XYZ file of C-alpha atoms in Angstrom:
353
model
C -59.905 -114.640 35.638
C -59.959 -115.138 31.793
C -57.868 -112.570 29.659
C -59.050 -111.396 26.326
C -57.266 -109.280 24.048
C -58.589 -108.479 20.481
C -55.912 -107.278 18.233
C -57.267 -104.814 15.371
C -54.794 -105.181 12.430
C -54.795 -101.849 10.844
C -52.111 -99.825 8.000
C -54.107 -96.690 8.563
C -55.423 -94.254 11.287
C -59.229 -94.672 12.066
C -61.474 -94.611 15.404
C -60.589 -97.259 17.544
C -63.068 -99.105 19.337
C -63.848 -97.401 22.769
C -63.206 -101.089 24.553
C -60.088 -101.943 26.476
C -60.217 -105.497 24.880
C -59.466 -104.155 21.428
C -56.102 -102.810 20.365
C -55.020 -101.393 17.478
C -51.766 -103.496 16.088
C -50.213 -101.137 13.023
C -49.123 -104.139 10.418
C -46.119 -103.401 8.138
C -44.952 -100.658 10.609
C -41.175 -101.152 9.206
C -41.956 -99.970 5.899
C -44.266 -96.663 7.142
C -44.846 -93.877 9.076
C -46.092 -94.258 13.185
C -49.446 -94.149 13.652
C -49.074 -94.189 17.472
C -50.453 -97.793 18.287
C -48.795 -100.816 19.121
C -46.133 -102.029 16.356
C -45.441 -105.140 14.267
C -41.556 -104.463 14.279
C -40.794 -104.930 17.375
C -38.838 -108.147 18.602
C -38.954 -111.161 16.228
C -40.933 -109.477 13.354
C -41.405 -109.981 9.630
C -43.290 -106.356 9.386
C -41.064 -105.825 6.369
C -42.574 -108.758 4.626
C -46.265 -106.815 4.621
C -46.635 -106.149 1.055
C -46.870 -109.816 0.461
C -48.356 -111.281 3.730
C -50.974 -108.606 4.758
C -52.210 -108.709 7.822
C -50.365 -111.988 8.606
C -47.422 -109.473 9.587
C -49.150 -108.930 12.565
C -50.368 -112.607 13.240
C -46.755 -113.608 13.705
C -45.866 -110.374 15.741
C -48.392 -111.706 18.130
C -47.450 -115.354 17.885
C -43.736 -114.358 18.744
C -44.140 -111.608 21.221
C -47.486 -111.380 22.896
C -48.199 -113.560 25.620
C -50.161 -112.131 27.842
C -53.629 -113.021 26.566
C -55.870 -116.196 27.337
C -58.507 -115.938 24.571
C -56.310 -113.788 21.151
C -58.411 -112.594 18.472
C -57.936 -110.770 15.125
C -59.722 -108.053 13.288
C -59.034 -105.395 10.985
C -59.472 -101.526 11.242
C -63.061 -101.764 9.442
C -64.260 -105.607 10.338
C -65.500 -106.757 13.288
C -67.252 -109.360 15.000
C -70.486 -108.429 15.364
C -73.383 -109.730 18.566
C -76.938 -110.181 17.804
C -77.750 -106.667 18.884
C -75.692 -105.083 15.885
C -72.668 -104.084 18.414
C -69.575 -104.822 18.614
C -68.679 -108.443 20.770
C -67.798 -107.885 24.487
C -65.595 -109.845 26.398
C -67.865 -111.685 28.191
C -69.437 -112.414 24.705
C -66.435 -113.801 23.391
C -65.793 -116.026 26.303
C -69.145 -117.427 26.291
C -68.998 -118.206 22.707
C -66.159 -119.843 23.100
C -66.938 -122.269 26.248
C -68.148 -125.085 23.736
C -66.129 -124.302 20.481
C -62.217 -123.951 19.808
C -62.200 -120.982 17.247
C -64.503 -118.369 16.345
C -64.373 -117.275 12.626
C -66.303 -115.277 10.459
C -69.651 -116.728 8.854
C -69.248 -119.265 6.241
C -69.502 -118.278 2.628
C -70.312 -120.259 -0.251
C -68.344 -119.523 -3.641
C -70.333 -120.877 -6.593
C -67.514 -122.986 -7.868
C -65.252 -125.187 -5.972
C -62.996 -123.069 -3.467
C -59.770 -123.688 -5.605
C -61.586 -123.050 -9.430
C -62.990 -119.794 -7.162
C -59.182 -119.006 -5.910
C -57.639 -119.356 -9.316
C -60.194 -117.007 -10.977
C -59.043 -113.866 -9.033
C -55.501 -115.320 -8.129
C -52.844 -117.825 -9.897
C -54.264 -121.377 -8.724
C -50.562 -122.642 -8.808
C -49.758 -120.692 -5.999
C -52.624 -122.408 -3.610
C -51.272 -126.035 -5.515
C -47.544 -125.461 -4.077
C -49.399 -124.804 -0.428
C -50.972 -128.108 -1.371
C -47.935 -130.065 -2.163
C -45.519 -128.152 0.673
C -48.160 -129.357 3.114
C -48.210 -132.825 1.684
C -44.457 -133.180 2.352
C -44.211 -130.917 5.802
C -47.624 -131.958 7.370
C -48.828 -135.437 5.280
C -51.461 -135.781 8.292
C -53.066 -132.694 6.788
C -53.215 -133.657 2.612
C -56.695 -135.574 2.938
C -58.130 -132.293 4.632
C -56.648 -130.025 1.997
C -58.101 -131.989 -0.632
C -61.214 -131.841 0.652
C -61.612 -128.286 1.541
C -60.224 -127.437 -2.288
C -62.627 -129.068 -3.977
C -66.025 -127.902 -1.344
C -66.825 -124.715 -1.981
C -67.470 -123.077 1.858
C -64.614 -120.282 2.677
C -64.001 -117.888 6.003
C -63.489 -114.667 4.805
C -60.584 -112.175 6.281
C -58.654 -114.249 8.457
C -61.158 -112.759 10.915
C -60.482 -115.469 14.211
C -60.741 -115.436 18.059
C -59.233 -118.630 19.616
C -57.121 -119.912 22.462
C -53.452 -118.207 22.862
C -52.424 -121.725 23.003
C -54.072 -122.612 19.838
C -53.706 -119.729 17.977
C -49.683 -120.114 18.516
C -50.148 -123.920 17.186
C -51.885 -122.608 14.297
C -49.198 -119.870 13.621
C -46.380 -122.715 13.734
C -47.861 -124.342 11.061
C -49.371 -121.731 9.200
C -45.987 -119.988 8.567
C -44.017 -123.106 8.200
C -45.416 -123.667 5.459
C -45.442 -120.373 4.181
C -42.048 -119.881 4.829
C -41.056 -122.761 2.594
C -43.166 -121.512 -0.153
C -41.146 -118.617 -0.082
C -38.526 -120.641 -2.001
C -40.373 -121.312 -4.480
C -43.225 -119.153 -5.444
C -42.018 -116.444 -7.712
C -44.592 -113.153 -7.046
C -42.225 -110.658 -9.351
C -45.340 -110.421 -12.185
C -47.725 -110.139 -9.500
C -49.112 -106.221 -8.878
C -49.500 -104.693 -5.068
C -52.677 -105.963 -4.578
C -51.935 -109.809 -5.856
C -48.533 -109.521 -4.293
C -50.392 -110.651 -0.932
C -50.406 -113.909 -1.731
C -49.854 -115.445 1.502
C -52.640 -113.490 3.059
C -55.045 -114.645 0.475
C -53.895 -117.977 0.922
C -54.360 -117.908 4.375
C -57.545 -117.873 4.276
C -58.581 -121.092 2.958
C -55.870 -122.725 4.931
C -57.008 -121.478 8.290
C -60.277 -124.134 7.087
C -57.997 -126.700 6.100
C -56.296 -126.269 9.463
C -59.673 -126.451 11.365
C -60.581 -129.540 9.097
C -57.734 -131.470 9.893
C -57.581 -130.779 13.552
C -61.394 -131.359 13.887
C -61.866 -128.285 16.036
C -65.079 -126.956 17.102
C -66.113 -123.306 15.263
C -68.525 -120.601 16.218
C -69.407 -118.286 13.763
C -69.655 -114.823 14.289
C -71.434 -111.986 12.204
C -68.549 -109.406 10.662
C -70.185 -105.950 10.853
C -68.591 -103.499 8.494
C -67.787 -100.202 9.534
C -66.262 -98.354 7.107
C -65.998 -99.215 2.792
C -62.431 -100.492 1.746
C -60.400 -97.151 1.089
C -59.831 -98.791 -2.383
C -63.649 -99.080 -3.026
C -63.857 -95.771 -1.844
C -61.166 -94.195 -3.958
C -62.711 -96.223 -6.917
C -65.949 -94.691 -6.629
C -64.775 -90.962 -6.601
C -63.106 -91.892 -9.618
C -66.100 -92.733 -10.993
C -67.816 -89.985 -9.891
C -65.354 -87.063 -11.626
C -65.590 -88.816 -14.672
C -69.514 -88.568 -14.953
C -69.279 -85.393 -13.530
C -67.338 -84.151 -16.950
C -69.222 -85.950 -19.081
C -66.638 -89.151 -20.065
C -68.980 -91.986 -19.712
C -66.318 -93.667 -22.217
C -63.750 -93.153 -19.646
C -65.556 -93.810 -16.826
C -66.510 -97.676 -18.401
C -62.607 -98.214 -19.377
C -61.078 -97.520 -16.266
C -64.140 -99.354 -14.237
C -63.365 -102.560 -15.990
C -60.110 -101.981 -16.133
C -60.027 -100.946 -12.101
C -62.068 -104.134 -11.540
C -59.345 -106.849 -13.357
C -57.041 -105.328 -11.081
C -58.756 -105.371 -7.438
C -61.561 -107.498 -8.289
C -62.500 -107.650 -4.120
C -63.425 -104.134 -4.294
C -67.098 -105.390 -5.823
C -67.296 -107.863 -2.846
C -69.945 -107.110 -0.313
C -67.826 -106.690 2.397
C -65.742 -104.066 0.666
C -69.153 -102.875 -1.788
C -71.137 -102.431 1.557
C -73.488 -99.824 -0.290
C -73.836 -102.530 -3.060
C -73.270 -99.855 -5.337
C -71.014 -100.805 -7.774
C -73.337 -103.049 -10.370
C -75.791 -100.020 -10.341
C -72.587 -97.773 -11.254
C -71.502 -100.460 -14.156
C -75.475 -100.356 -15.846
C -75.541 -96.884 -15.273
C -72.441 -95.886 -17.018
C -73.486 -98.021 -20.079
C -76.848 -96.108 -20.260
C -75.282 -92.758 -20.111
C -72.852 -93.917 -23.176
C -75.650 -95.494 -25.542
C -77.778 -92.285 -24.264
C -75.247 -90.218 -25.297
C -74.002 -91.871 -28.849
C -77.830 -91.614 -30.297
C -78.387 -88.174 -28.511
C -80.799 -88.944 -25.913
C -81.335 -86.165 -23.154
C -82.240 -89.135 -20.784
C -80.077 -89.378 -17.348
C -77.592 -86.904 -17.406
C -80.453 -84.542 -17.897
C -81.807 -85.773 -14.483
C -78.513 -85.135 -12.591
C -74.243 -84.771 -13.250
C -73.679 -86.558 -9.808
C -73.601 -90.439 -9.571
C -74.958 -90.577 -6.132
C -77.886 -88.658 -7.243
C -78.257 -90.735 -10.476
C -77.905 -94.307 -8.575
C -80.897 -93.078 -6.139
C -82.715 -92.302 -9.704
C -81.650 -95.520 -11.081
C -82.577 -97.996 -8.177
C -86.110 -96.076 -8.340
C -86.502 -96.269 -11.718
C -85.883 -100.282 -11.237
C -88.131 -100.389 -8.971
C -90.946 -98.787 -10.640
C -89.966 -101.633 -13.701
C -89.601 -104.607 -11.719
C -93.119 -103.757 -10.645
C -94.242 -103.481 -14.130
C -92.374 -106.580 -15.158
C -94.677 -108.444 -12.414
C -97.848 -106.414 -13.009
C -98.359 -105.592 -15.833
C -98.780 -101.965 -15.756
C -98.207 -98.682 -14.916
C -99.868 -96.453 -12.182
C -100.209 -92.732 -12.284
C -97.696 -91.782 -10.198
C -95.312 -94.439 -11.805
C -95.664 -92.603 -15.301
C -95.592 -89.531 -13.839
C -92.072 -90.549 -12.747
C -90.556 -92.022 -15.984
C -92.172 -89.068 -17.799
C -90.751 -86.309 -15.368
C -87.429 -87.965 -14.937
C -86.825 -88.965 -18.736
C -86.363 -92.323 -18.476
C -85.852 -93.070 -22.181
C -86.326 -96.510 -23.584
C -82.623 -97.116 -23.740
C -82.742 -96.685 -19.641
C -86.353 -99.351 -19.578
C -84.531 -101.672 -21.825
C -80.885 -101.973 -20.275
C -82.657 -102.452 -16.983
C -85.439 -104.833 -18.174
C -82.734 -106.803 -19.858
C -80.601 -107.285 -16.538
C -82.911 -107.731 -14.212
C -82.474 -111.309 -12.083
């Protein structure tokens, strides 16, 4: 009988899924506190190296020390694979999907550039070139592949995978062979926490080089978000204090400035709400609002979550205008009641798609 064993990479406590298959795997576990699951410093580890491979700590603690496992699969404390029904994947499910394909990954996404201009706008591109030439002298089979896959623009997002023990541990080999030959060479000292994980943000265009090259069979699976990034999260309450008090000047300084930082908390698998351009146009109508004296939003409500359900109906009442024309009744009534000013009607006319 088939073994499957999902491994749920996680640095934080949260509510593990009530399924034998999936086990919580606590990643940089030498460098913090137990959170009573299984560890990624035990045995042959590089736990210690977490702040710069991510989640790839645990990858190799599995690679090196877990064998007992016929299908392996990785997901992380708030991403799973997801079945038609909206639940999480069985066993059963993940064997069948698997009968006619080597590797299940996460749905393909297209950037709008190629993947390597994409890469090199939120990361330094030089860093992905040196996996590019470290593969061309440790695994020349593989340059024509890398090539390719830098210059299409389809990505796997998360490092989200379910696969074979026997080819996840081939994978792992030359994954971190590489990686660990980089380390040489790259030089991360400028880099801040969150771009100091280089190697797990390389990983995951190099997991679809490695698929290219090899010619392997994928399935792609649905990832079903279950929780926002604790960084989006944190980012948001943030912004909420600051409107709270009044410093819409603030509040747009420290969201742009936020955003340069840890540009993947606007993606829409950390963003699930999709919150975060209705928090950027709203804080730029409470400023102008506010500079020519307007009692316009803030009169509606201090709290943001209030004010985004006011916004997104307000839009909504425009982008029906936009297409017909006019107003109804209640419409006006709305706008009228709510005081949507015509600094609100024009900053949202202006950025509508």
């Amino acid at each position: 009988m088939m073994k499957t064993q999902i491994f749920v990479m996680t640095h934080k406590k949260f509510n593990p899924p009530n399924n034998p298959i999936y086990i919580p795997l606590q990643v940089g576990a030498a460098l913090n506190p137990d959170l009573g699951y299984m560890r990624d410093d035990v045995g042959d580890s590089i736990s210690a190296l977490n702040p710069y491979y991510g989640e790839l700590t645990g990858m190799y603690w599995l690679w090196k020390n877990y064998h007992d496992a016929d299908l392996i699969g990785v997901c992380h404390y708030r991403r799973f694979f997801f079945n038609e029904r909206g639940t999480l994947m069985t066993q059963e499910e993940y064997e069948t999907a698997l009968q006619d394909a080597d590797v299940m990954v996460s749905n393909c996404i297209h950037a709008p550039t190629s993947y390597l201009e994409y890469f090199g706008n939120s990361h330094n591109v030089k860093d992905m070139l040196l996996a590019g030439d470290i593969i061309k002298i440790l695994f020349p089979e593989d340059t024509q592949a890398f090539e390719e896959v830098m210059h299409q623009d389809k990505y796997y997002f998360g490092n989200l995978c379910v696969m074979r023990k026997s080819l996840f541990d081939a994978y792992c080999d030359w994954l971190f062979t590489i990686f660990f030959e980089m380390e040489k060479y790259i030089d991360v000292s400028s880099y801040d926490d969150y771009h100091k994980r280089i190697f797990g943000f390389l990983s995951e265009e190099l997991l679809m080089v490695y698929i290219t090259s090899k010619k392997l069979k994928i399935k792609e699976g649905h990832v079903g978000i279950t929780a926002e990034k604790a960084e989006t999260v944190e980012f948001k309450l943030a912004m909420v204090q600051l409107v709270r008090t009044g410093q819409f000047t603030e509040a747009r300084k420290l969201f742009y400035d936020f955003l340069k930082l840890r540009p993947d908390v606007q993606l829409e698998l950390s963003d699930i709400k999709n919150e975060i351009p209705d928090i950027e146009l709203i804080l730029f109508i409470l400023e102008k609002e506010k500079e020519e004296g307007i009692n316009g939003m803030y009169k509606v409500s201090h709290e943001l979550p209030e004010l985004i359900i006011h916004f997104r109906k307000t839009k909504t009442i425009l982008t029906n205008y936009k297409k017909e024309g006019s107003l109804n009744d209640l419409a006006k009534q709305y706008l009228t009641c709510n005081y949507v000013s015509d600094v609100m009607k024009n900053i949202i006319l202006l950025n509508m798609d």
